[in-house]
Amino acid sequence: HIFVTTDKARGTLKKFSTEAGYETFVVPDDVGGRYSVLTAVGLLPIAVAGIDIDSMMQGAQDAMQKYLNPTKDNEAMMYATIRNALYRKGYSTEILVGYEPYMLMLNEWWKQLYGESEGKDKKGIFPASVIFSTDLHSLGQYVQDGRRNLFETVISIKNPGSEFVIPEDKANVDGLNFISGKKLDYVNKTAMLATLIAHNDGGVPNILLELEDRSPY
């Protein structure tokens, strides 16, 4: 089964797909690539992956209605305000931080979205990203003790959906039995809190964004 997402009327891929008889979905003419995740460009592979795109689109619709209203409870405006305040103080690099491996591709999309949108006229915050604790060893030293031109935005998932409990090792070979019986999420969040404190103490501003869960909505 071959499905193609391409232009509605022109282009090499459209011509080829029509001649081959493939079913096609349309890339809207007025939607830039970095925004296209909520069109067939993103929704087709998301649906094929088994994710509920109706719920996802409802979440996007509700978020749009909420964040278009300039109120004191508008997290998007708060985030934008803090970013711009830091930028004006010389913080020219933002690092998006996730503590779960499944955050990796969200981070990659975020870098494209912000890089293409803000990198104009010799201005803009440079977007970077890390997955802790994997990247904490390789980049943590720089964040902790390097140039003070960066800030971090940390995404924390309150209910990550994983219930993995760390087992006990009778021989206690690694000396880590003190965390046996604890959920892996507890260990992750403890590492996150310790890193937030250490980096903030090191002069790195941190923004913490909390999501309720990782549901499509």
PDB file of C-alpha atoms in Angstrom:
ATOM      1  CA  HIS A   1       0.000   0.000   0.000  1.00  0.00           C
ATOM      2  CA  ILE A   2       1.526   3.313  -1.092  1.00  0.00           C
ATOM      3  CA  PHE A   3       0.161   6.661   0.038  1.00  0.00           C
ATOM      4  CA  VAL A   4       1.728   9.970  -0.965  1.00  0.00           C
ATOM      5  CA  THR A   5       1.491  13.439   0.563  1.00  0.00           C
ATOM      6  CA  THR A   6       2.289  16.057  -2.061  1.00  0.00           C
ATOM      7  CA  ASP A   7       0.992  19.150  -3.855  1.00  0.00           C
ATOM      8  CA  LYS A   8      -2.638  19.049  -4.959  1.00  0.00           C
ATOM      9  CA  ALA A   9      -1.937  19.749  -8.643  1.00  0.00           C
ATOM     10  CA  ARG A  10       1.716  20.197  -9.605  1.00  0.00           C
ATOM     11  CA  GLY A  11       5.239  18.968  -9.040  1.00  0.00           C
ATOM     12  CA  THR A  12       7.265  15.889  -9.912  1.00  0.00           C
ATOM     13  CA  LEU A  13       5.886  13.731  -7.098  1.00  0.00           C
ATOM     14  CA  LYS A  14       2.271  14.632  -7.897  1.00  0.00           C
ATOM     15  CA  LYS A  15       2.770  13.781 -11.576  1.00  0.00           C
ATOM     16  CA  PHE A  16       4.472  10.499 -10.719  1.00  0.00           C
ATOM     17  CA  SER A  17       1.790   9.537  -8.157  1.00  0.00           C
ATOM     18  CA  THR A  18      -1.053  10.264 -10.567  1.00  0.00           C
ATOM     19  CA  GLU A  19       0.545   8.190 -13.319  1.00  0.00           C
ATOM     20  CA  ALA A  20       1.190   5.303 -10.897  1.00  0.00           C
ATOM     21  CA  GLY A  21      -2.336   5.480  -9.468  1.00  0.00           C
ATOM     22  CA  TYR A  22      -1.266   6.115  -5.878  1.00  0.00           C
ATOM     23  CA  GLU A  23      -3.706   7.648  -3.417  1.00  0.00           C
ATOM     24  CA  THR A  24      -2.527  11.147  -2.529  1.00  0.00           C
ATOM     25  CA  PHE A  25      -3.035  13.544   0.345  1.00  0.00           C
ATOM     26  CA  VAL A  26      -2.537  17.282  -0.049  1.00  0.00           C
ATOM     27  CA  VAL A  27       0.105  19.595   1.357  1.00  0.00           C
ATOM     28  CA  PRO A  28      -1.798  22.909   1.709  1.00  0.00           C
ATOM     29  CA  ASP A  29      -0.297  25.720  -0.381  1.00  0.00           C
ATOM     30  CA  ASP A  30      -0.505  28.244   2.461  1.00  0.00           C
ATOM     31  CA  VAL A  31       1.160  26.140   5.180  1.00  0.00           C
ATOM     32  CA  GLY A  32       4.936  26.303   5.596  1.00  0.00           C
ATOM     33  CA  GLY A  33       6.884  23.101   6.174  1.00  0.00           C
ATOM     34  CA  ARG A  34       7.638  23.813   9.830  1.00  0.00           C
ATOM     35  CA  TYR A  35       3.922  24.228  10.578  1.00  0.00           C
ATOM     36  CA  SER A  36       2.750  21.250   8.533  1.00  0.00           C
ATOM     37  CA  VAL A  37       2.620  18.655  11.330  1.00  0.00           C
ATOM     38  CA  LEU A  38      -1.124  19.312  11.776  1.00  0.00           C
ATOM     39  CA  THR A  39      -1.838  18.728   8.072  1.00  0.00           C
ATOM     40  CA  ALA A  40      -1.689  15.468   6.115  1.00  0.00           C
ATOM     41  CA  VAL A  41       2.116  15.871   6.110  1.00  0.00           C
ATOM     42  CA  GLY A  42       2.241  14.951   9.786  1.00  0.00           C
ATOM     43  CA  LEU A  43      -1.192  13.456  10.421  1.00  0.00           C
ATOM     44  CA  LEU A  44      -0.859  10.618   7.897  1.00  0.00           C
ATOM     45  CA  PRO A  45       2.261   9.038   9.455  1.00  0.00           C
ATOM     46  CA  ILE A  46       0.945   9.804  12.954  1.00  0.00           C
ATOM     47  CA  ALA A  47      -2.286   7.951  12.162  1.00  0.00           C
ATOM     48  CA  VAL A  48      -0.371   5.038  10.601  1.00  0.00           C
ATOM     49  CA  ALA A  49       1.630   4.844  13.848  1.00  0.00           C
ATOM     50  CA  GLY A  50      -1.646   4.131  15.663  1.00  0.00           C
ATOM     51  CA  ILE A  51      -2.047   7.506  17.370  1.00  0.00           C
ATOM     52  CA  ASP A  52      -5.538   9.010  17.742  1.00  0.00           C
ATOM     53  CA  ILE A  53      -5.345  12.041  15.444  1.00  0.00           C
ATOM     54  CA  ASP A  54      -8.936  13.108  16.229  1.00  0.00           C
ATOM     55  CA  SER A  55      -7.963  13.519  19.874  1.00  0.00           C
ATOM     56  CA  MET A  56      -4.734  15.234  18.869  1.00  0.00           C
ATOM     57  CA  MET A  57      -6.560  17.731  16.642  1.00  0.00           C
ATOM     58  CA  GLN A  58      -9.084  18.411  19.416  1.00  0.00           C
ATOM     59  CA  GLY A  59      -6.190  19.221  21.729  1.00  0.00           C
ATOM     60  CA  ALA A  60      -4.749  21.585  19.132  1.00  0.00           C
ATOM     61  CA  GLN A  61      -8.136  23.249  18.585  1.00  0.00           C
ATOM     62  CA  ASP A  62      -8.679  23.769  22.319  1.00  0.00           C
ATOM     63  CA  ALA A  63      -5.121  25.082  22.734  1.00  0.00           C
ATOM     64  CA  MET A  64      -5.619  27.578  19.909  1.00  0.00           C
ATOM     65  CA  GLN A  65      -8.781  28.936  21.508  1.00  0.00           C
ATOM     66  CA  LYS A  66      -7.102  29.159  24.921  1.00  0.00           C
ATOM     67  CA  TYR A  67      -3.829  30.729  23.813  1.00  0.00           C
ATOM     68  CA  LEU A  68      -5.347  33.352  21.528  1.00  0.00           C
ATOM     69  CA  ASN A  69      -6.800  35.028  24.623  1.00  0.00           C
ATOM     70  CA  PRO A  70      -4.329  37.395  26.331  1.00  0.00           C
ATOM     71  CA  THR A  71      -4.994  36.490  29.966  1.00  0.00           C
ATOM     72  CA  LYS A  72      -2.698  36.047  32.963  1.00  0.00           C
ATOM     73  CA  ASP A  73      -3.279  32.273  32.743  1.00  0.00           C
ATOM     74  CA  ASN A  74      -1.990  32.065  29.158  1.00  0.00           C
ATOM     75  CA  GLU A  75       1.103  29.835  29.447  1.00  0.00           C
ATOM     76  CA  ALA A  76       2.148  30.474  25.844  1.00  0.00           C
ATOM     77  CA  MET A  77       2.310  34.228  26.436  1.00  0.00           C
ATOM     78  CA  MET A  78       4.138  33.726  29.726  1.00  0.00           C
ATOM     79  CA  TYR A  79       6.701  31.555  27.948  1.00  0.00           C
ATOM     80  CA  ALA A  80       7.144  34.101  25.148  1.00  0.00           C
ATOM     81  CA  THR A  81       7.505  36.949  27.653  1.00  0.00           C
ATOM     82  CA  ILE A  82      10.172  35.150  29.682  1.00  0.00           C
ATOM     83  CA  ARG A  83      12.099  34.138  26.527  1.00  0.00           C
ATOM     84  CA  ASN A  84      12.165  37.710  25.254  1.00  0.00           C
ATOM     85  CA  ALA A  85      13.146  39.131  28.644  1.00  0.00           C
ATOM     86  CA  LEU A  86      16.079  36.710  28.779  1.00  0.00           C
ATOM     87  CA  TYR A  87      17.045  37.463  25.167  1.00  0.00           C
ATOM     88  CA  ARG A  88      17.226  41.172  25.958  1.00  0.00           C
ATOM     89  CA  LYS A  89      19.570  40.355  28.845  1.00  0.00           C
ATOM     90  CA  GLY A  90      21.969  38.582  26.486  1.00  0.00           C
ATOM     91  CA  TYR A  91      20.739  34.987  26.695  1.00  0.00           C
ATOM     92  CA  SER A  92      20.900  34.139  23.012  1.00  0.00           C
ATOM     93  CA  THR A  93      20.712  30.311  23.119  1.00  0.00           C
ATOM     94  CA  GLU A  94      17.777  28.247  24.359  1.00  0.00           C
ATOM     95  CA  ILE A  95      18.157  24.544  25.140  1.00  0.00           C
ATOM     96  CA  LEU A  96      15.008  22.432  25.133  1.00  0.00           C
ATOM     97  CA  VAL A  97      15.451  19.667  27.708  1.00  0.00           C
ATOM     98  CA  GLY A  98      13.570  16.366  27.828  1.00  0.00           C
ATOM     99  CA  TYR A  99      14.025  13.534  30.321  1.00  0.00           C
ATOM    100  CA  GLU A 100      12.426  10.776  28.236  1.00  0.00           C
ATOM    101  CA  PRO A 101      13.839   9.218  25.026  1.00  0.00           C
ATOM    102  CA  TYR A 102      10.475   9.705  23.299  1.00  0.00           C
ATOM    103  CA  MET A 103      11.054  13.467  23.502  1.00  0.00           C
ATOM    104  CA  LEU A 104      13.835  13.245  20.907  1.00  0.00           C
ATOM    105  CA  MET A 105      11.808  13.887  17.755  1.00  0.00           C
ATOM    106  CA  LEU A 106       9.671  16.564  19.425  1.00  0.00           C
ATOM    107  CA  ASN A 107      12.942  18.339  20.194  1.00  0.00           C
ATOM    108  CA  GLU A 108      14.019  18.034  16.557  1.00  0.00           C
ATOM    109  CA  TRP A 109      10.729  19.517  15.336  1.00  0.00           C
ATOM    110  CA  TRP A 110      10.953  22.328  17.907  1.00  0.00           C
ATOM    111  CA  LYS A 111      14.414  23.263  16.615  1.00  0.00           C
ATOM    112  CA  GLN A 112      13.111  23.498  13.055  1.00  0.00           C
ATOM    113  CA  LEU A 113      10.056  25.493  14.131  1.00  0.00           C
ATOM    114  CA  TYR A 114      12.029  28.031  16.146  1.00  0.00           C
ATOM    115  CA  GLY A 115      15.115  28.145  13.942  1.00  0.00           C
ATOM    116  CA  GLU A 116      13.201  28.894  10.744  1.00  0.00           C
ATOM    117  CA  SER A 117      10.774  31.262  12.441  1.00  0.00           C
ATOM    118  CA  GLU A 118      13.195  33.372  14.495  1.00  0.00           C
ATOM    119  CA  GLY A 119      16.475  33.239  12.591  1.00  0.00           C
ATOM    120  CA  LYS A 120      15.968  36.365  10.501  1.00  0.00           C
ATOM    121  CA  ASP A 121      17.539  39.812  10.098  1.00  0.00           C
ATOM    122  CA  LYS A 122      20.635  38.828  12.075  1.00  0.00           C
ATOM    123  CA  LYS A 123      18.439  38.293  15.160  1.00  0.00           C
ATOM    124  CA  GLY A 124      16.789  35.495  17.099  1.00  0.00           C
ATOM    125  CA  ILE A 125      17.397  32.981  19.876  1.00  0.00           C
ATOM    126  CA  PHE A 126      19.419  29.949  18.731  1.00  0.00           C
ATOM    127  CA  PRO A 127      17.460  26.731  19.472  1.00  0.00           C
ATOM    128  CA  ALA A 128      19.337  23.672  20.756  1.00  0.00           C
ATOM    129  CA  SER A 129      18.124  20.540  22.518  1.00  0.00           C
ATOM    130  CA  VAL A 130      19.231  17.700  24.775  1.00  0.00           C
ATOM    131  CA  ILE A 131      17.851  14.503  26.256  1.00  0.00           C
ATOM    132  CA  PHE A 132      18.887  14.098  29.878  1.00  0.00           C
ATOM    133  CA  SER A 133      20.302  12.177  31.493  1.00  0.00           C
ATOM    134  CA  THR A 134      21.947  10.851  28.273  1.00  0.00           C
ATOM    135  CA  ASP A 135      23.340  14.247  27.242  1.00  0.00           C
ATOM    136  CA  LEU A 136      23.961  15.382  30.800  1.00  0.00           C
ATOM    137  CA  HIS A 137      27.391  13.752  30.770  1.00  0.00           C
ATOM    138  CA  SER A 138      28.469  15.113  27.389  1.00  0.00           C
ATOM    139  CA  LEU A 139      26.978  18.632  27.548  1.00  0.00           C
ATOM    140  CA  GLY A 140      26.222  19.132  31.236  1.00  0.00           C
ATOM    141  CA  GLN A 141      29.682  20.488  31.954  1.00  0.00           C
ATOM    142  CA  TYR A 142      29.268  23.237  29.370  1.00  0.00           C
ATOM    143  CA  VAL A 143      25.788  24.114  30.602  1.00  0.00           C
ATOM    144  CA  GLN A 144      26.976  24.142  34.199  1.00  0.00           C
ATOM    145  CA  ASP A 145      30.208  26.056  33.726  1.00  0.00           C
ATOM    146  CA  GLY A 146      30.493  27.442  30.177  1.00  0.00           C
ATOM    147  CA  ARG A 147      29.501  30.779  28.678  1.00  0.00           C
ATOM    148  CA  ARG A 148      26.513  32.395  30.374  1.00  0.00           C
ATOM    149  CA  ASN A 149      24.617  33.106  27.161  1.00  0.00           C
ATOM    150  CA  LEU A 150      22.137  30.226  27.415  1.00  0.00           C
ATOM    151  CA  PHE A 151      18.973  29.262  29.242  1.00  0.00           C
ATOM    152  CA  GLU A 152      17.053  25.998  29.449  1.00  0.00           C
ATOM    153  CA  THR A 153      13.411  25.141  28.903  1.00  0.00           C
ATOM    154  CA  VAL A 154      12.641  21.837  30.620  1.00  0.00           C
ATOM    155  CA  ILE A 155       9.590  19.767  29.691  1.00  0.00           C
ATOM    156  CA  SER A 156       8.333  17.508  32.458  1.00  0.00           C
ATOM    157  CA  ILE A 157       5.590  14.907  31.936  1.00  0.00           C
ATOM    158  CA  LYS A 158       3.665  14.527  35.208  1.00  0.00           C
ATOM    159  CA  ASN A 159       2.245  11.110  34.283  1.00  0.00           C
ATOM    160  CA  PRO A 160       4.576   9.536  31.701  1.00  0.00           C
ATOM    161  CA  GLY A 161       2.561   6.309  31.468  1.00  0.00           C
ATOM    162  CA  SER A 162       5.425   4.044  32.518  1.00  0.00           C
ATOM    163  CA  GLU A 163       5.102   2.035  35.719  1.00  0.00           C
ATOM    164  CA  PHE A 164       8.499   0.332  35.592  1.00  0.00           C
ATOM    165  CA  VAL A 165       9.690  -0.465  39.121  1.00  0.00           C
ATOM    166  CA  ILE A 166      13.419  -0.865  39.740  1.00  0.00           C
ATOM    167  CA  PRO A 167      14.114  -4.401  41.002  1.00  0.00           C
ATOM    168  CA  GLU A 168      16.384  -5.340  43.885  1.00  0.00           C
ATOM    169  CA  ASP A 169      19.692  -7.076  43.243  1.00  0.00           C
ATOM    170  CA  LYS A 170      20.476  -9.415  46.140  1.00  0.00           C
ATOM    171  CA  ALA A 171      24.214  -9.041  45.533  1.00  0.00           C
ATOM    172  CA  ASN A 172      23.827  -5.228  45.284  1.00  0.00           C
ATOM    173  CA  VAL A 173      26.674  -5.244  42.763  1.00  0.00           C
ATOM    174  CA  ASP A 174      26.190  -1.627  41.727  1.00  0.00           C
ATOM    175  CA  GLY A 175      25.384  -0.361  45.215  1.00  0.00           C
ATOM    176  CA  LEU A 176      22.073   1.043  44.028  1.00  0.00           C
ATOM    177  CA  ASN A 177      19.663  -1.052  46.068  1.00  0.00           C
ATOM    178  CA  PHE A 178      18.642   2.123  47.886  1.00  0.00           C
ATOM    179  CA  ILE A 179      16.462   2.939  44.865  1.00  0.00           C
ATOM    180  CA  SER A 180      15.022  -0.563  44.456  1.00  0.00           C
ATOM    181  CA  GLY A 181      11.245  -0.523  44.674  1.00  0.00           C
ATOM    182  CA  LYS A 182      11.149   3.017  43.274  1.00  0.00           C
ATOM    183  CA  LYS A 183       9.588   3.771  39.906  1.00  0.00           C
ATOM    184  CA  LEU A 184      11.939   4.797  37.110  1.00  0.00           C
ATOM    185  CA  ASP A 185       9.910   7.991  36.720  1.00  0.00           C
ATOM    186  CA  TYR A 186      10.744   8.887  40.347  1.00  0.00           C
ATOM    187  CA  VAL A 187      14.452   8.538  39.576  1.00  0.00           C
ATOM    188  CA  ASN A 188      14.091  10.627  36.398  1.00  0.00           C
ATOM    189  CA  LYS A 189      12.250  13.420  38.204  1.00  0.00           C
ATOM    190  CA  THR A 190      14.774  13.400  41.058  1.00  0.00           C
ATOM    191  CA  ALA A 191      17.583  13.765  38.515  1.00  0.00           C
ATOM    192  CA  MET A 192      15.619  16.571  36.853  1.00  0.00           C
ATOM    193  CA  LEU A 193      15.180  18.453  40.135  1.00  0.00           C
ATOM    194  CA  ALA A 194      18.865  18.089  41.031  1.00  0.00           C
ATOM    195  CA  THR A 195      19.901  19.326  37.574  1.00  0.00           C
ATOM    196  CA  LEU A 196      17.498  22.275  37.709  1.00  0.00           C
ATOM    197  CA  ILE A 197      18.991  23.336  41.050  1.00  0.00           C
ATOM    198  CA  ALA A 198      22.599  22.839  39.922  1.00  0.00           C
ATOM    199  CA  HIS A 199      22.203  24.707  36.638  1.00  0.00           C
ATOM    200  CA  ASN A 200      20.226  27.525  38.225  1.00  0.00           C
ATOM    201  CA  ASP A 201      22.895  27.861  40.921  1.00  0.00           C
ATOM    202  CA  GLY A 202      25.432  27.987  38.081  1.00  0.00           C
ATOM    203  CA  GLY A 203      23.717  31.034  36.597  1.00  0.00           C
ATOM    204  CA  VAL A 204      21.610  29.292  33.939  1.00  0.00           C
ATOM    205  CA  PRO A 205      17.956  30.446  33.974  1.00  0.00           C
ATOM    206  CA  ASN A 206      15.482  27.570  33.741  1.00  0.00           C
ATOM    207  CA  ILE A 207      11.893  27.541  32.515  1.00  0.00           C
ATOM    208  CA  LEU A 208       9.873  24.481  33.569  1.00  0.00           C
ATOM    209  CA  LEU A 209       6.907  23.461  31.405  1.00  0.00           C
ATOM    210  CA  GLU A 210       4.747  20.727  32.922  1.00  0.00           C
ATOM    211  CA  LEU A 211       2.442  18.541  30.844  1.00  0.00           C
ATOM    212  CA  GLU A 212      -0.207  16.397  32.485  1.00  0.00           C
ATOM    213  CA  ASP A 213       0.542  13.319  30.362  1.00  0.00           C
ATOM    214  CA  ARG A 214       1.737  12.220  26.914  1.00  0.00           C
ATOM    215  CA  SER A 215      -1.701  11.506  25.473  1.00  0.00           C
ATOM    216  CA  PRO A 216      -2.465  12.615  21.896  1.00  0.00           C
ATOM    217  CA  TYR A 217      -4.727  15.345  23.284  1.00  0.00           C
TER     218      TYR A 217
END
